[in-house]
XYZ file of C-alpha atoms in Angstrom:
493
model
C -10.638 26.724 -81.067
C -11.181 22.945 -81.654
C -10.493 20.134 -79.224
C -7.094 19.240 -80.728
C -5.824 22.801 -80.308
C -7.032 22.822 -76.728
C -5.169 19.600 -75.900
C -2.018 20.859 -77.624
C -2.023 24.031 -75.561
C -2.521 21.975 -72.409
C 0.468 19.767 -73.274
C 2.812 22.724 -73.879
C 1.747 24.749 -70.846
C 4.841 25.322 -68.616
C 3.564 23.464 -65.499
C 6.043 22.042 -63.017
C 6.248 18.291 -62.620
C 4.404 18.251 -59.270
C 1.488 20.295 -60.670
C 1.114 17.951 -63.639
C 1.025 14.945 -61.332
C -1.591 16.587 -59.162
C -3.818 17.604 -62.089
C -3.941 14.421 -64.144
C -7.373 13.571 -62.908
C -8.701 17.146 -63.144
C -7.414 17.361 -66.753
C -9.520 14.380 -67.726
C -12.593 15.951 -66.166
C -11.858 19.247 -67.953
C -11.688 17.510 -71.349
C -15.025 15.861 -70.722
C -16.636 19.205 -69.866
C -15.206 20.904 -72.990
C -16.663 18.187 -75.173
C -19.982 18.528 -73.414
C -19.937 22.340 -73.821
C -19.138 22.107 -77.574
C -21.941 19.641 -77.991
C -24.313 22.102 -76.355
C -23.241 24.940 -78.731
C -23.527 22.835 -81.873
C -26.933 21.231 -81.198
C -29.449 23.991 -80.549
C -32.295 21.499 -80.468
C -30.934 19.829 -77.306
C -33.344 19.192 -74.466
C -33.971 22.184 -72.168
C -32.433 20.484 -69.090
C -29.046 19.892 -70.775
C -27.757 23.299 -69.764
C -28.673 22.602 -66.127
C -26.827 19.312 -66.250
C -23.735 21.016 -67.612
C -23.862 23.571 -64.815
C -24.238 20.766 -62.291
C -21.209 18.961 -63.764
C -19.184 22.186 -63.596
C -20.116 22.518 -59.925
C -19.014 18.930 -59.249
C -15.783 19.638 -61.094
C -14.986 22.633 -58.855
C -15.649 20.586 -55.702
C -13.530 17.673 -56.919
C -10.761 20.053 -57.957
C -10.704 21.744 -54.523
C -10.697 18.353 -52.794
C -7.746 17.032 -54.775
C -5.795 20.279 -54.411
C -6.190 20.053 -50.612
C -4.998 16.452 -50.725
C -1.985 17.484 -52.808
C -1.054 20.190 -50.284
C -1.379 17.675 -47.431
C 0.803 15.132 -49.256
C 3.413 17.766 -50.065
C 3.523 18.734 -46.355
C 4.025 15.099 -45.352
C 6.783 14.710 -47.937
C 8.597 17.730 -46.483
C 8.335 16.252 -42.967
C 9.573 12.873 -44.130
C 12.506 14.477 -45.911
C 13.381 16.326 -42.704
C 13.208 13.067 -40.695
C 15.356 11.252 -43.241
C 17.902 14.053 -43.092
C 17.922 13.852 -39.287
C 18.354 10.061 -39.371
C 21.218 10.427 -41.848
C 22.842 12.946 -39.524
C 22.484 10.614 -36.522
C 23.827 7.697 -38.525
C 26.855 9.765 -39.511
C 27.490 10.622 -35.849
C 27.193 6.966 -34.822
C 29.546 5.872 -37.579
C 32.019 8.539 -36.540
C 31.860 7.450 -32.903
C 32.332 3.773 -33.789
C 35.111 3.892 -36.291
C 37.067 1.044 -34.686
C 34.106 -1.317 -35.225
C 36.217 -4.405 -35.816
C 38.325 -3.599 -32.767
C 35.158 -3.239 -30.675
C 33.862 -6.624 -31.905
C 37.199 -8.257 -31.104
C 37.116 -6.761 -27.619
C 33.609 -8.107 -26.986
C 34.459 -11.582 -28.228
C 37.530 -11.621 -25.991
C 35.549 -10.453 -22.958
C 32.787 -12.998 -23.529
C 35.260 -15.866 -23.752
C 37.443 -14.550 -20.913
C 34.903 -13.075 -18.507
C 37.381 -11.705 -15.982
C 35.965 -8.178 -15.808
C 32.831 -7.624 -13.772
C 31.801 -4.011 -14.525
C 32.332 -1.341 -17.150
C 34.359 0.518 -14.523
C 36.838 -2.363 -14.398
C 37.011 -2.420 -18.222
C 37.731 1.317 -18.324
C 40.414 1.032 -15.647
C 42.006 -1.871 -17.541
C 42.171 0.122 -20.784
C 40.935 3.753 -20.850
C 41.134 3.807 -24.672
C 38.171 1.469 -25.130
C 35.210 3.308 -26.770
C 31.610 3.409 -25.564
C 29.478 0.502 -26.719
C 28.095 -2.928 -25.856
C 30.367 -5.199 -23.788
C 30.157 -8.548 -22.016
C 30.681 -8.458 -18.246
C 30.255 -11.034 -15.465
C 29.393 -9.275 -12.172
C 28.935 -12.424 -10.095
C 32.371 -13.766 -11.026
C 34.182 -15.606 -13.779
C 33.073 -19.183 -14.326
C 30.584 -19.214 -11.420
C 26.946 -18.279 -11.000
C 24.971 -16.999 -13.979
C 26.277 -16.484 -17.545
C 27.869 -13.137 -18.537
C 25.503 -10.294 -19.506
C 25.581 -7.846 -22.432
C 25.528 -4.228 -21.235
C 26.204 -0.732 -22.552
C 29.394 0.889 -21.254
C 29.752 4.697 -21.244
C 33.496 5.215 -21.709
C 33.710 8.694 -23.236
C 31.829 10.982 -20.824
C 33.319 14.374 -20.029
C 32.987 13.815 -16.270
C 35.703 11.457 -15.090
C 33.480 9.853 -12.431
C 30.919 8.874 -15.093
C 33.442 7.091 -17.317
C 32.968 3.371 -17.050
C 29.242 3.601 -16.229
C 27.385 0.311 -16.726
C 23.852 0.418 -18.172
C 21.565 -2.630 -18.080
C 18.957 -2.531 -20.845
C 15.304 -3.573 -20.536
C 12.049 -3.756 -22.523
C 10.409 -0.486 -21.388
C 12.886 2.227 -22.398
C 10.738 3.836 -25.155
C 7.567 5.878 -24.650
C 4.581 3.658 -23.872
C 0.929 4.715 -23.689
C -0.953 3.989 -20.460
C -4.354 3.519 -22.131
C -7.692 4.707 -20.753
C -8.382 2.722 -17.558
C -9.581 4.914 -14.673
C -8.955 3.055 -11.389
C -5.787 3.983 -9.400
C -2.830 1.967 -10.675
C -4.994 -0.049 -13.098
C -2.338 0.171 -15.823
C 0.494 -2.126 -14.747
C 3.642 -3.078 -16.656
C 6.473 -5.338 -15.446
C 10.022 -4.284 -16.352
C 11.994 -7.131 -17.908
C 15.760 -6.633 -17.797
C 18.226 -8.254 -20.160
C 20.153 -9.654 -17.188
C 19.405 -12.111 -14.398
C 18.419 -10.909 -10.916
C 21.636 -12.396 -9.538
C 23.824 -10.470 -11.984
C 21.929 -7.222 -11.346
C 22.309 -7.615 -7.580
C 26.012 -8.360 -7.935
C 26.549 -5.275 -10.131
C 24.794 -3.036 -7.578
C 26.913 -4.441 -4.735
C 30.108 -3.828 -6.723
C 29.207 -0.205 -7.605
C 29.439 2.937 -5.516
C 26.293 4.520 -6.981
C 23.303 3.236 -8.984
C 20.177 5.030 -10.161
C 17.142 4.950 -12.440
C 14.454 7.465 -13.300
C 10.860 7.383 -14.517
C 9.787 10.079 -17.017
C 6.033 10.551 -17.380
C 4.582 12.593 -20.284
C 1.070 13.707 -19.430
C -2.007 15.761 -20.245
C -4.794 15.654 -17.634
C -3.452 12.410 -16.131
C -2.455 13.004 -12.481
C 0.055 11.064 -10.437
C -1.568 12.240 -7.196
C -4.903 14.054 -7.001
C -7.215 14.966 -4.136
C -5.271 12.801 -1.701
C -5.358 9.721 -3.931
C -2.252 8.131 -5.459
C -3.038 7.190 -9.053
C 0.500 6.028 -9.907
C 3.379 4.241 -8.172
C 6.213 1.811 -8.817
C 7.561 -1.384 -7.236
C 11.153 -2.377 -6.522
C 12.859 -5.785 -6.369
C 11.229 -6.913 -3.120
C 7.775 -5.808 -4.306
C 7.710 -2.758 -2.029
C 5.471 0.054 -3.306
C 6.846 3.579 -3.772
C 4.637 6.537 -4.655
C 5.545 9.607 -6.674
C 6.339 12.724 -4.648
C 3.427 14.945 -3.661
C 4.888 18.106 -5.166
C 2.510 19.901 -7.547
C 3.292 19.053 -11.179
C 1.761 19.804 -14.544
C 0.318 16.299 -14.457
C -1.379 16.802 -11.067
C -2.751 20.213 -12.048
C -4.808 18.591 -14.842
C -3.432 21.101 -17.363
C -4.632 20.873 -20.963
C -1.083 21.466 -22.169
C 1.303 18.523 -22.347
C 3.865 18.314 -19.530
C 6.022 15.745 -17.783
C 7.144 14.565 -14.383
C 10.580 13.134 -13.588
C 11.133 10.816 -10.610
C 14.657 9.703 -9.651
C 15.314 6.471 -7.751
C 18.828 6.342 -6.272
C 18.574 3.790 -3.473
C 21.051 0.972 -4.180
C 19.286 -1.289 -1.683
C 15.884 -1.258 -3.435
C 16.889 -1.020 -7.117
C 16.001 -2.025 -9.760
C 12.463 -0.829 -10.595
C 10.451 -3.972 -11.358
C 6.918 -2.719 -12.143
C 5.110 0.592 -12.784
C 1.446 1.560 -12.333
C -0.564 4.458 -13.823
C -4.193 5.356 -14.531
C -6.192 7.795 -16.667
C -9.187 8.885 -14.543
C -9.935 12.099 -16.482
C -9.624 10.781 -20.046
C -6.369 12.558 -20.730
C -3.118 11.312 -22.208
C -0.132 9.618 -20.588
C 3.101 7.954 -21.689
C 5.885 6.571 -19.502
C 9.581 5.915 -20.000
C 11.803 3.996 -17.565
C 15.527 4.628 -17.881
C 18.157 1.936 -17.928
C 19.658 0.841 -14.632
C 22.943 2.769 -14.469
C 25.749 1.959 -12.037
C 29.141 3.630 -11.765
C 32.239 3.645 -9.631
C 33.539 0.962 -7.294
C 32.210 0.169 -3.834
C 34.633 1.121 -1.074
C 36.483 -1.692 0.665
C 38.958 -1.807 3.525
C 42.640 -1.846 2.626
C 42.849 -5.044 4.676
C 39.771 -7.246 4.058
C 37.645 -8.015 7.111
C 35.242 -10.531 5.542
C 34.512 -12.676 2.500
C 32.378 -9.827 1.167
C 35.397 -7.499 1.183
C 37.401 -10.178 -0.649
C 34.602 -10.572 -3.218
C 34.442 -6.831 -3.841
C 38.211 -6.835 -4.364
C 37.851 -9.464 -7.103
C 38.346 -12.847 -5.438
C 35.983 -15.524 -6.759
C 37.595 -18.897 -5.997
C 36.047 -20.853 -3.120
C 38.534 -21.515 -0.345
C 40.061 -20.583 3.002
C 41.248 -16.992 3.446
C 42.766 -14.882 6.206
C 40.924 -11.682 7.145
C 41.443 -8.948 9.712
C 39.593 -9.621 12.962
C 38.878 -7.408 15.957
C 42.257 -8.124 17.568
C 44.098 -10.524 15.275
C 43.981 -12.249 11.905
C 41.155 -14.764 11.556
C 40.491 -17.615 9.142
C 37.298 -17.876 7.081
C 35.941 -20.171 4.394
C 34.458 -18.167 1.493
C 31.976 -19.777 -0.880
C 32.040 -17.283 -3.740
C 29.514 -19.115 -5.926
C 26.963 -17.686 -3.456
C 26.122 -14.008 -2.981
C 27.102 -12.070 0.184
C 23.484 -12.053 1.401
C 23.040 -15.821 0.913
C 23.432 -18.425 3.644
C 26.846 -20.104 3.948
C 28.579 -17.413 1.869
C 31.043 -17.080 4.762
C 32.056 -19.454 7.574
C 34.537 -18.493 10.266
C 36.545 -21.596 11.001
C 39.203 -20.063 13.216
C 42.380 -21.897 14.074
C 42.772 -25.472 12.820
C 38.982 -25.704 12.357
C 38.515 -25.868 16.156
C 38.332 -22.410 17.608
C 36.114 -19.622 16.290
C 35.810 -16.011 17.328
C 35.479 -15.952 21.122
C 32.055 -15.172 22.630
C 31.700 -14.741 26.389
C 30.235 -12.242 28.864
C 30.057 -11.428 32.579
C 27.571 -8.790 33.824
C 26.316 -7.546 37.228
C 23.027 -6.222 38.662
C 23.769 -3.514 41.253
C 20.180 -2.520 42.112
C 17.383 -4.490 43.761
C 14.913 -6.113 41.360
C 11.341 -7.292 41.970
C 9.582 -7.118 38.587
C 8.129 -10.369 37.369
C 8.340 -12.319 34.114
C 10.441 -9.806 32.222
C 14.162 -10.085 31.355
C 16.278 -8.730 34.200
C 18.516 -5.890 32.975
C 22.074 -5.454 34.251
C 24.001 -2.355 35.269
C 27.639 -3.230 34.642
C 29.511 -5.066 31.856
C 32.683 -6.569 33.249
C 33.338 -8.645 30.105
C 31.441 -8.759 26.815
C 33.675 -10.301 24.149
C 31.858 -10.633 20.850
C 29.214 -8.064 21.849
C 26.431 -10.670 22.022
C 25.108 -9.581 25.445
C 22.919 -6.456 25.677
C 23.089 -5.646 29.397
C 20.491 -2.833 29.193
C 17.788 -5.209 27.958
C 19.241 -8.273 29.676
C 19.060 -10.298 26.454
C 21.859 -12.410 24.953
C 21.695 -13.025 21.156
C 23.586 -16.056 19.822
C 25.908 -14.906 17.020
C 26.562 -18.457 15.737
C 24.912 -21.833 15.701
C 26.475 -23.906 18.450
C 26.564 -24.999 22.094
C 26.524 -22.353 24.869
C 26.753 -22.422 28.682
C 24.916 -19.918 30.951
C 25.045 -19.323 34.719
C 23.197 -16.935 37.059
C 23.827 -16.319 40.754
C 22.232 -13.861 43.139
C 20.764 -13.325 46.629
C 17.068 -12.950 47.510
C 15.576 -11.561 50.723
C 12.332 -13.089 52.049
C 9.885 -11.313 54.373
C 8.407 -14.338 56.110
C 7.214 -17.257 54.058
C 7.808 -16.951 50.339
C 9.387 -18.371 47.232
C 11.251 -17.373 44.085
C 11.028 -19.031 40.667
C 14.019 -18.393 38.403
C 13.583 -19.050 34.676
C 16.144 -19.319 31.890
C 14.209 -18.536 28.690
C 15.047 -18.515 24.987
C 12.931 -16.654 22.413
C 9.849 -16.843 24.659
C 10.239 -20.563 25.529
C 11.080 -21.666 29.087
C 14.242 -23.794 29.001
C 15.171 -24.128 32.687
C 13.312 -23.464 35.975
C 14.572 -23.388 39.590
C 12.421 -22.850 42.713
C 13.619 -21.458 46.078
C 11.283 -21.543 49.106
C 11.436 -20.188 52.709
C 8.949 -21.492 55.335
C 9.810 -19.259 58.318
C 6.984 -16.783 58.755
C 8.399 -14.569 61.497
C 11.891 -13.875 60.212
C 13.619 -12.009 57.411
C 15.687 -14.598 55.556
C 18.307 -14.536 52.840
C 18.651 -17.270 50.227
C 21.013 -17.749 47.289
C 19.407 -17.952 43.801
C 21.297 -19.930 41.157
C 20.528 -21.415 37.756
C 22.799 -22.989 35.135
C 22.224 -24.642 31.773
C 23.996 -25.826 28.645
C 22.005 -24.987 25.507
C 22.242 -25.713 21.792
C 21.251 -22.506 19.969
C 20.732 -21.372 16.412
C 22.263 -18.107 15.205
C 19.922 -15.310 16.303
C 18.325 -17.163 19.231
C 17.830 -14.981 22.328
C 18.381 -15.985 25.982
C 17.510 -14.166 29.235
C 16.753 -14.608 32.968
C 13.387 -13.720 34.532
C 11.691 -14.299 37.915
C 8.432 -14.820 39.738
C 8.473 -13.486 43.348
C 6.221 -14.115 46.382
C 7.200 -12.073 49.423
C 10.739 -11.759 48.106
C 13.093 -9.323 46.341
C 16.327 -9.934 44.455
C 19.130 -7.978 46.119
C 21.426 -6.014 43.835
C 25.182 -6.010 44.294
C 28.436 -7.343 42.971
C 27.290 -10.862 43.820
C 24.297 -10.734 41.444
C 25.877 -11.921 38.213
C 24.971 -13.465 34.869
C 27.622 -15.079 32.656
C 27.809 -17.234 29.562
C 30.106 -18.339 26.748
C 30.245 -20.274 23.502
C 31.502 -23.799 24.084
C 31.612 -24.948 20.460
C 30.413 -23.570 17.153
C 28.793 -25.957 14.682
C 30.657 -25.522 11.377
């Protein structure tokens, strides 16, 4: 058979298209070897080492052929995997398209909400119109037209559980799996969580919701969270406070060679959101973390009749002004500054009646037992009056509820055994404000002497006031005549 016949047979061989593609290079090598073999048969006077060279070339051909066939199998496997992934992506895309059929309607809704930011949570949007689909929406938790700009969040509107409908999810930059690297010191891998919302808006959303949560999912192989009494991983919340993963035994802590995961839920509204995470890889394993979105649902409970500016804010009020709220015994008047948050100073001011009278604060307590301890607040046994609850008779300490001017008065009776004296002190937060001295110079008699002290003080909210004594040969007599009283003269508004 000549070379032309050989090539013709090769061209008409019924190979599939993939096999032809894979054997293009091997076909070229085969043709070269056939020519070389024919040359060997035709020229019998060829050098003796020609046959060895041909055998060597045939050996190389077999190795090259096996190498390329293995590559072809590997490529075919990858093609199959890619086709499967493409099919899965097409399926997901079809589901997303099906779930977002009213796309134009959804866009119109978002444009309307962004321009008219009256709704503060996804829960409020769902209550306003239960037919709205799940998707991205604009909300303004801290109030329309005040504070920070509206934020773009994901609203879950179509959950099967009714209490989950209207869940608000705030997105951030660490939702996908992220590798922790190979550092070995505890907590050496550190990543801040950056949310697509301001701290003020996040705080407002949490305060408006009945329940918020996040979770951290950790995929691991030989990368412990806690091992041999050492914490290798933890997370921080908004105030920087450190929280460690639970000490329960997990696949991660057991240093298993198989891949596992640990799931840590964080459900404390006060500390959320998660702001930073820390991991380490002390045993050269493998670790990846995922932090879920901050999810908040429901509506925080409020009184049917508001008792404060915070209750009014939760109910939806956001215009600064004077409001009436329910007091302890009657309606009271407050000024609410809604462009501040409930935990910020001057968010609420109680201005009372005609800006003159605030909530009343006054007390009248008695000491019924003798007292001789020195330089400590004198406790009292009986509360006759304690309006406003500012006086703690058991500790003997009065705490100013408002900034303003207060008046205090103490009266009692001391018994002296011969010569002696009593120093009475009116103190505030550890600082002596007023001192009175009472002295008896009769050495051979038992004498009684009244003890009194009065003062008008200007206090800041939270300042503490008490009475204490220094005795020399004297004791304070308990009874209905040993009294301490005080009241708010005027609040500074």
